[in-house]
Amino acid sequence: MASVGGSDEGVSLNIMPMLDIFSILILFLLMNFSTDPVSHDLDEGVTLPFSATIASLDEIPTVRLSKTSLMVNDHQVTALLDGLVPGKVVTQGAIIPLHEELVKLRAANEAIAKEKNKPGTLTVEIDKEKKFLTIKKVLLSAQQADFVEFKLMVEKQL
Amino acid sequence: MGRKRKAKYSVSDATVELNVMPFIDIFSLLCTFLLFSAVFASVGVLNVQVPFFSDAPSVNTPSKPERELEISVLVQDSKIELTTKYTQEPKNPTTRTFAQTSEGIEKFHAALMTIKSSNSALEKVLLFTDDNLIYDDIVDVLDAIKFVNFGQSNAKSGTNPGEDFLFEKVVLGSVLL
């Protein structure tokens, strides 16, 4: 009858395949190790389009246009109705609450900036399915608050 | 004189095993650290401008040619119109139309490359887009305008398509319309 108890023969586990897998995994992870200056977690309501750009994100996005809402610095400015900005908050093509928030931001930036009256730059996170009709209102509101250069967030093609 | 006994370095029957446990420990910790810090979606940015009015005095640039080429692009649901004209007479306006498909965008990019090859100082393109166009489609056109090796894979071109600019400055003209 076979004995279940321990025998004198040592049982050794072959760990070489595991080491191989670990080595390959580490190589893969090191190759993909991000050295971007800013790491930003995307909003659940935002899917970014792919682009060939190599310019990395260098600041956290200020304005976020997701599927359901428009936000400035994680503060909801207005909810979107069927993906569009409600007409009651739009005047002459600009979104008034967004414009007011950006004017405050502009004033705060100027208070700490060395060069005043220089057109500002805004980083914008936009869902890839958003229509230009909505994007245009956001950009116009920002332009009225003296932000004329925009960094549109995209996903890099690796 | 005593006879010294030399140590024998002969191969013995006993097998020598390397202790790989510390190695595995380090690998495990490294794997965990790298997995936590891994960014699987790399985020980049595309720089664009909107038109603006300034009361600042104009800067005199004597080297700037008086008669220069202007490029404007109109993107609609199904087509892309590329218009070039000079700022002074004879303006010689020309318009070419491309389909709003991946092949059409590649042809559009090739046309821009031709314009750039004969006007190397040009950097600016005025972009007009239809209101119903989605952001994803606009980014495709922006890529075709901004980057030299657009549409080519990294392996084919030898460089990343985003490394060299074709027209670096894109102004979104329709924001004010």
CSV table of C-alpha atoms in Angstrom, one decimal:
chain,number,residue,atom,x,y,z
A,1,MET,CA,0.0,0.0,0.0
A,2,ALA,CA,1.4,3.4,-0.9
A,3,SER,CA,2.5,5.5,2.0
A,4,VAL,CA,1.1,9.0,2.4
A,5,GLY,CA,3.7,10.0,4.9
A,6,GLY,CA,6.9,11.9,4.0
A,7,SER,CA,9.7,10.0,2.4
A,8,ASP,CA,13.4,10.7,2.5
A,9,GLU,CA,13.4,11.9,-1.2
A,10,GLY,CA,13.2,15.7,-1.3
A,11,VAL,CA,10.5,17.2,-3.6
A,12,SER,CA,11.8,20.3,-5.4
A,13,LEU,CA,9.6,22.7,-7.2
A,14,ASN,CA,10.9,23.9,-10.6
A,15,ILE,CA,10.7,27.6,-10.3
A,16,MET,CA,12.6,28.5,-13.5
A,17,PRO,CA,9.4,29.0,-15.6
A,18,MET,CA,8.1,31.4,-12.9
A,19,LEU,CA,11.4,33.3,-13.1
A,20,ASP,CA,11.1,33.5,-16.8
A,21,ILE,CA,7.6,34.9,-16.6
A,22,PHE,CA,8.7,37.4,-13.9
A,23,SER,CA,11.6,38.6,-16.0
A,24,ILE,CA,9.4,39.2,-19.1
A,25,LEU,CA,6.8,40.9,-17.0
A,26,ILE,CA,9.3,43.2,-15.5
A,27,LEU,CA,10.9,44.0,-18.8
A,28,PHE,CA,7.4,44.8,-20.2
A,29,LEU,CA,6.5,47.0,-17.3
A,30,LEU,CA,9.8,48.9,-17.3
A,31,MET,CA,9.4,49.6,-21.0
A,32,ASN,CA,6.0,51.0,-20.4
A,33,PHE,CA,7.0,52.9,-17.3
A,34,SER,CA,5.6,56.4,-17.5
A,35,THR,CA,7.9,59.3,-17.1
A,36,ASP,CA,5.2,61.8,-17.9
A,37,PRO,CA,5.3,64.9,-15.7
A,38,VAL,CA,1.7,64.6,-14.7
A,39,SER,CA,-0.4,61.5,-14.1
A,40,HIS,CA,-4.1,62.1,-14.4
A,41,ASP,CA,-6.9,59.7,-13.9
A,42,LEU,CA,-9.5,60.1,-16.6
A,43,ASP,CA,-13.1,60.8,-15.7
A,44,GLU,CA,-15.5,57.8,-16.2
A,45,GLY,CA,-17.6,59.9,-18.5
A,46,VAL,CA,-14.7,60.8,-20.8
A,47,THR,CA,-13.1,58.7,-23.6
A,48,LEU,CA,-10.3,60.5,-25.3
A,49,PRO,CA,-9.6,60.2,-29.0
A,50,PHE,CA,-6.3,58.8,-30.3
A,51,SER,CA,-3.6,61.2,-31.6
A,52,ALA,CA,-0.1,61.0,-33.0
A,53,THR,CA,1.1,63.8,-30.7
A,54,ILE,CA,4.1,63.2,-28.5
A,55,ALA,CA,3.5,66.2,-26.3
A,56,SER,CA,2.7,65.0,-22.8
A,57,LEU,CA,0.2,66.3,-20.4
A,58,ASP,CA,1.9,68.9,-18.2
A,59,GLU,CA,-0.9,70.1,-16.0
A,60,ILE,CA,-4.1,68.7,-14.6
A,61,PRO,CA,-7.0,69.7,-17.0
A,62,THR,CA,-9.0,72.7,-15.8
A,63,VAL,CA,-12.1,72.2,-17.9
A,64,ARG,CA,-13.7,68.8,-18.3
A,65,LEU,CA,-16.5,68.2,-20.9
A,66,SER,CA,-17.8,64.7,-20.2
A,67,LYS,CA,-20.8,62.9,-21.5
A,68,THR,CA,-23.1,64.3,-18.8
A,69,SER,CA,-21.5,67.4,-17.3
A,70,LEU,CA,-19.2,70.4,-17.7
A,71,MET,CA,-16.7,70.9,-14.9
A,72,VAL,CA,-14.1,73.4,-13.9
A,73,ASN,CA,-11.5,72.1,-11.4
A,74,ASP,CA,-13.8,69.2,-10.3
A,75,HIS,CA,-16.6,71.6,-9.7
A,76,GLN,CA,-19.7,71.1,-11.9
A,77,VAL,CA,-20.6,74.2,-13.8
A,78,THR,CA,-23.6,72.8,-15.6
A,79,ALA,CA,-25.2,69.5,-16.3
A,80,LEU,CA,-25.7,68.6,-20.0
A,81,LEU,CA,-29.1,67.7,-21.4
A,82,ASP,CA,-28.8,65.0,-24.1
A,83,GLY,CA,-25.1,65.9,-24.4
A,84,LEU,CA,-25.8,69.5,-25.1
A,85,VAL,CA,-25.5,72.6,-22.9
A,86,PRO,CA,-28.9,73.8,-21.7
A,87,GLY,CA,-30.0,76.9,-23.6
A,88,LYS,CA,-30.8,78.8,-20.4
A,89,VAL,CA,-27.1,79.1,-19.4
A,90,VAL,CA,-26.0,80.2,-22.9
A,91,THR,CA,-25.8,83.9,-23.9
A,92,GLN,CA,-24.4,85.0,-27.2
A,93,GLY,CA,-22.8,81.6,-27.7
A,94,ALA,CA,-20.9,81.6,-24.4
A,95,ILE,CA,-21.8,79.5,-21.3
A,96,ILE,CA,-22.2,82.1,-18.6
A,97,PRO,CA,-21.4,80.0,-15.5
A,98,LEU,CA,-18.3,78.7,-17.2
A,99,HIS,CA,-17.2,82.2,-18.2
A,100,GLU,CA,-17.6,83.4,-14.7
A,101,GLU,CA,-15.6,80.6,-13.3
A,102,LEU,CA,-12.8,81.2,-15.8
A,103,VAL,CA,-12.7,84.9,-15.1
A,104,LYS,CA,-12.1,84.1,-11.4
A,105,LEU,CA,-9.4,81.6,-12.4
A,106,ARG,CA,-7.8,84.1,-14.7
A,107,ALA,CA,-7.8,86.7,-11.9
A,108,ALA,CA,-6.2,84.2,-9.6
A,109,ASN,CA,-3.6,83.3,-12.1
A,110,GLU,CA,-2.7,86.9,-12.8
A,111,ALA,CA,-2.3,87.5,-9.1
A,112,ILE,CA,0.6,85.0,-9.0
A,113,ALA,CA,1.9,85.4,-12.5
A,114,LYS,CA,4.8,87.7,-13.3
A,115,GLU,CA,3.5,88.7,-16.7
A,116,LYS,CA,0.1,90.2,-16.7
A,117,ASN,CA,-2.3,90.8,-19.6
A,118,LYS,CA,-0.8,87.9,-21.5
A,119,PRO,CA,-3.3,85.5,-23.1
A,120,GLY,CA,-3.8,82.4,-21.0
A,121,THR,CA,-3.5,78.7,-21.8
A,122,LEU,CA,-6.2,76.2,-20.7
A,123,THR,CA,-6.0,72.4,-20.7
A,124,VAL,CA,-9.3,70.9,-21.7
A,125,GLU,CA,-10.5,67.3,-21.4
A,126,ILE,CA,-13.2,66.5,-23.9
A,127,ASP,CA,-15.1,63.3,-24.5
A,128,LYS,CA,-14.4,62.0,-28.1
A,129,GLU,CA,-18.1,61.9,-29.0
A,130,LYS,CA,-18.8,65.5,-28.1
A,131,LYS,CA,-20.0,67.6,-31.0
A,132,PHE,CA,-18.2,70.8,-32.0
A,133,LEU,CA,-21.4,72.7,-31.3
A,134,THR,CA,-20.8,72.1,-27.6
A,135,ILE,CA,-17.0,72.4,-27.8
A,136,LYS,CA,-17.3,75.7,-29.5
A,137,LYS,CA,-19.4,77.2,-26.7
A,138,VAL,CA,-16.7,76.1,-24.2
A,139,LEU,CA,-13.9,77.6,-26.2
A,140,LEU,CA,-15.8,80.8,-26.8
A,141,SER,CA,-16.5,81.2,-23.0
A,142,ALA,CA,-12.8,80.7,-22.4
A,143,GLN,CA,-11.8,83.1,-25.1
A,144,GLN,CA,-14.0,85.7,-23.5
A,145,ALA,CA,-12.1,85.1,-20.3
A,146,ASP,CA,-8.8,85.8,-22.1
A,147,PHE,CA,-7.8,82.1,-22.6
A,148,VAL,CA,-6.8,81.8,-26.2
A,149,GLU,CA,-4.5,78.9,-26.3
A,150,PHE,CA,-5.8,75.4,-25.6
A,151,LYS,CA,-4.2,72.1,-24.8
A,152,LEU,CA,-6.7,69.5,-26.0
A,153,MET,CA,-6.3,66.2,-24.2
A,154,VAL,CA,-5.9,63.1,-26.3
A,155,GLU,CA,-4.7,59.6,-25.9
A,156,LYS,CA,-1.2,58.9,-27.4
A,157,GLN,CA,-0.9,56.2,-30.0
A,158,LEU,CA,1.8,53.9,-28.6
B,1,MET,CA,59.5,19.9,6.8
B,2,GLY,CA,55.9,19.0,7.0
B,3,ARG,CA,54.2,18.1,3.9
B,4,LYS,CA,51.4,20.6,3.0
B,5,ARG,CA,48.2,19.1,2.0
B,6,LYS,CA,46.8,20.8,-1.1
B,7,ALA,CA,43.1,21.5,-1.3
B,8,LYS,CA,41.4,19.6,-4.0
B,9,TYR,CA,39.0,21.6,-6.2
B,10,SER,CA,37.7,18.6,-8.0
B,11,VAL,CA,34.1,18.2,-9.0
B,12,SER,CA,32.4,16.3,-6.3
B,13,ASP,CA,29.2,14.3,-6.5
B,14,ALA,CA,27.3,16.8,-4.3
B,15,THR,CA,25.1,19.2,-6.3
B,16,VAL,CA,25.4,22.9,-5.6
B,17,GLU,CA,22.1,24.7,-5.6
B,18,LEU,CA,21.8,28.5,-5.9
B,19,ASN,CA,19.4,30.0,-3.4
B,20,VAL,CA,17.0,31.9,-5.7
B,21,MET,CA,14.5,32.9,-3.0
B,22,PRO,CA,15.9,36.5,-2.4
B,23,PHE,CA,15.9,36.9,-6.1
B,24,ILE,CA,12.2,35.9,-6.3
B,25,ASP,CA,11.4,38.2,-3.4
B,26,ILE,CA,12.9,41.2,-5.1
B,27,PHE,CA,11.2,40.4,-8.4
B,28,SER,CA,7.8,40.1,-6.7
B,29,LEU,CA,8.2,43.5,-5.0
B,30,LEU,CA,9.4,45.1,-8.2
B,31,CYS,CA,6.5,43.6,-10.1
B,32,THR,CA,4.0,44.9,-7.6
B,33,PHE,CA,5.5,48.3,-7.6
B,34,LEU,CA,5.6,48.5,-11.4
B,35,LEU,CA,2.0,47.2,-11.8
B,36,PHE,CA,0.7,49.8,-9.3
B,37,SER,CA,2.6,52.7,-11.0
B,38,ALA,CA,1.9,51.5,-14.6
B,39,VAL,CA,0.0,53.9,-16.8
B,40,PHE,CA,-1.7,51.9,-19.5
B,41,ALA,CA,-3.3,54.9,-21.3
B,42,SER,CA,-0.7,57.6,-22.0
B,43,VAL,CA,-2.3,61.0,-22.2
B,44,GLY,CA,-1.0,63.7,-24.5
B,45,VAL,CA,-2.1,67.1,-25.6
B,46,LEU,CA,-2.7,68.9,-28.9
B,47,ASN,CA,-2.1,72.6,-28.9
B,48,VAL,CA,-4.6,74.8,-30.7
B,49,GLN,CA,-5.6,78.5,-30.7
B,50,VAL,CA,-8.7,80.5,-31.1
B,51,PRO,CA,-8.8,83.9,-32.8
B,52,PHE,CA,-8.6,86.9,-30.4
B,53,PHE,CA,-8.4,90.6,-30.7
B,54,SER,CA,-5.6,92.5,-29.1
B,55,ASP,CA,-5.0,96.2,-28.5
B,56,ALA,CA,-1.2,95.6,-28.3
B,57,PRO,CA,0.8,97.5,-30.9
B,58,SER,CA,1.8,95.4,-33.9
B,59,VAL,CA,5.4,94.2,-33.9
B,60,ASN,CA,7.3,95.3,-37.1
B,61,THR,CA,8.9,92.2,-38.6
B,62,PRO,CA,10.9,93.4,-41.6
B,63,SER,CA,11.7,89.8,-42.7
B,64,LYS,CA,8.0,88.9,-43.0
B,65,PRO,CA,7.0,88.9,-46.7
B,66,GLU,CA,4.2,91.2,-47.6
B,67,ARG,CA,2.5,88.7,-49.9
B,68,GLU,CA,2.2,85.4,-48.2
B,69,LEU,CA,0.1,82.3,-48.6
B,70,GLU,CA,-2.9,81.7,-46.3
B,71,ILE,CA,-4.2,78.2,-45.8
B,72,SER,CA,-7.7,77.5,-44.5
B,73,VAL,CA,-9.4,74.2,-44.0
B,74,LEU,CA,-13.2,73.6,-43.8
B,75,VAL,CA,-14.2,70.3,-42.4
B,76,GLN,CA,-17.7,69.1,-42.9
B,77,ASP,CA,-19.6,65.8,-42.3
B,78,SER,CA,-18.5,64.2,-45.5
B,79,LYS,CA,-15.7,66.4,-47.0
B,80,ILE,CA,-12.7,68.5,-46.3
B,81,GLU,CA,-12.0,71.6,-48.3
B,82,LEU,CA,-8.5,72.9,-48.5
B,83,THR,CA,-8.2,76.5,-49.7
B,84,THR,CA,-5.1,78.5,-50.3
B,85,LYS,CA,-4.8,82.1,-51.4
B,86,TYR,CA,-2.3,84.9,-51.2
B,87,THR,CA,-2.8,87.9,-48.9
B,88,GLN,CA,-2.2,90.3,-51.8
B,89,GLU,CA,-3.1,90.4,-55.5
B,90,PRO,CA,-2.8,88.2,-57.5
B,91,LYS,CA,-4.4,86.1,-54.8
B,92,ASN,CA,-4.7,83.0,-56.9
B,93,PRO,CA,-7.3,81.2,-54.7
B,94,THR,CA,-7.4,77.4,-55.1
B,95,THR,CA,-9.7,75.0,-53.5
B,96,ARG,CA,-9.3,71.2,-53.3
B,97,THR,CA,-11.9,68.8,-51.8
B,98,PHE,CA,-11.2,65.5,-50.1
B,99,ALA,CA,-13.5,62.9,-48.7
B,100,GLN,CA,-13.9,62.8,-44.9
B,101,THR,CA,-12.6,59.2,-44.8
B,102,SER,CA,-9.2,57.8,-43.7
B,103,GLU,CA,-8.1,57.7,-47.4
B,104,GLY,CA,-9.3,61.2,-48.0
B,105,ILE,CA,-7.5,62.5,-44.9
B,106,GLU,CA,-4.3,60.9,-46.1
B,107,LYS,CA,-4.7,62.6,-49.5
B,108,PHE,CA,-5.4,65.9,-47.7
B,109,HIS,CA,-2.2,65.4,-45.7
B,110,ALA,CA,-0.3,64.7,-48.9
B,111,ALA,CA,-1.6,68.0,-50.4
B,112,LEU,CA,-0.5,69.9,-47.2
B,113,MET,CA,2.9,68.3,-47.5
B,114,THR,CA,3.2,69.6,-51.1
B,115,ILE,CA,2.2,73.1,-50.0
B,116,LYS,CA,4.7,73.0,-47.1
B,117,SER,CA,7.5,71.8,-49.4
B,118,SER,CA,7.2,75.0,-51.5
B,119,ASN,CA,6.4,77.3,-48.6
B,120,SER,CA,8.6,76.1,-45.7
B,121,ALA,CA,8.2,79.3,-43.6
B,122,LEU,CA,4.4,78.7,-43.3
B,123,GLU,CA,3.3,77.6,-39.9
B,124,LYS,CA,-0.3,78.6,-39.5
B,125,VAL,CA,-3.5,76.9,-40.7
B,126,LEU,CA,-7.0,78.3,-40.1
B,127,LEU,CA,-9.4,75.5,-39.4
B,128,PHE,CA,-13.2,75.8,-39.7
B,129,THR,CA,-15.4,72.9,-38.6
B,130,ASP,CA,-19.0,72.0,-39.0
B,131,ASP,CA,-21.0,72.2,-35.7
B,132,ASN,CA,-22.1,68.6,-36.1
B,133,LEU,CA,-18.6,67.2,-36.3
B,134,ILE,CA,-17.5,65.2,-33.3
B,135,TYR,CA,-14.2,65.7,-31.4
B,136,ASP,CA,-12.8,62.4,-32.6
B,137,ASP,CA,-13.0,63.4,-36.3
B,138,ILE,CA,-11.6,66.9,-35.5
B,139,VAL,CA,-8.5,65.3,-33.9
B,140,ASP,CA,-7.9,63.2,-37.0
B,141,VAL,CA,-7.8,66.3,-39.1
B,142,LEU,CA,-5.7,68.1,-36.6
B,143,ASP,CA,-3.2,65.3,-36.7
B,144,ALA,CA,-3.1,65.4,-40.5
B,145,ILE,CA,-2.4,69.2,-40.3
B,146,LYS,CA,0.1,69.2,-37.5
B,147,PHE,CA,2.4,66.2,-38.0
B,148,VAL,CA,4.7,65.3,-40.8
B,149,ASN,CA,4.6,61.5,-40.7
B,150,PHE,CA,0.8,61.3,-40.2
B,151,GLY,CA,-0.6,57.9,-41.1
B,152,GLN,CA,2.7,56.2,-41.0
B,153,SER,CA,3.5,53.6,-38.4
B,154,ASN,CA,6.5,54.2,-36.2
B,155,ALA,CA,8.3,51.3,-37.8
B,156,LYS,CA,7.7,52.5,-41.3
B,157,SER,CA,8.7,56.1,-40.7
B,158,GLY,CA,11.5,55.3,-38.3
B,159,THR,CA,10.3,58.1,-36.0
B,160,ASN,CA,7.2,58.8,-34.1
B,161,PRO,CA,4.7,60.6,-36.3
B,162,GLY,CA,4.3,63.3,-33.7
B,163,GLU,CA,7.9,64.3,-33.6
B,164,ASP,CA,8.0,66.7,-36.5
B,165,PHE,CA,5.5,69.4,-37.1
B,166,LEU,CA,4.1,70.2,-40.5
B,167,PHE,CA,2.0,73.2,-39.5
B,168,GLU,CA,2.5,73.8,-35.8
B,169,LYS,CA,-0.1,76.5,-35.3
B,170,VAL,CA,-3.8,75.7,-35.8
B,171,VAL,CA,-6.3,78.3,-35.2
B,172,LEU,CA,-9.9,77.2,-34.7
B,173,GLY,CA,-11.7,79.9,-36.7
B,174,SER,CA,-15.3,78.6,-36.3
B,175,VAL,CA,-15.3,79.4,-32.6
B,176,LEU,CA,-16.1,83.0,-33.3
B,177,LEU,CA,-18.7,82.2,-36.0
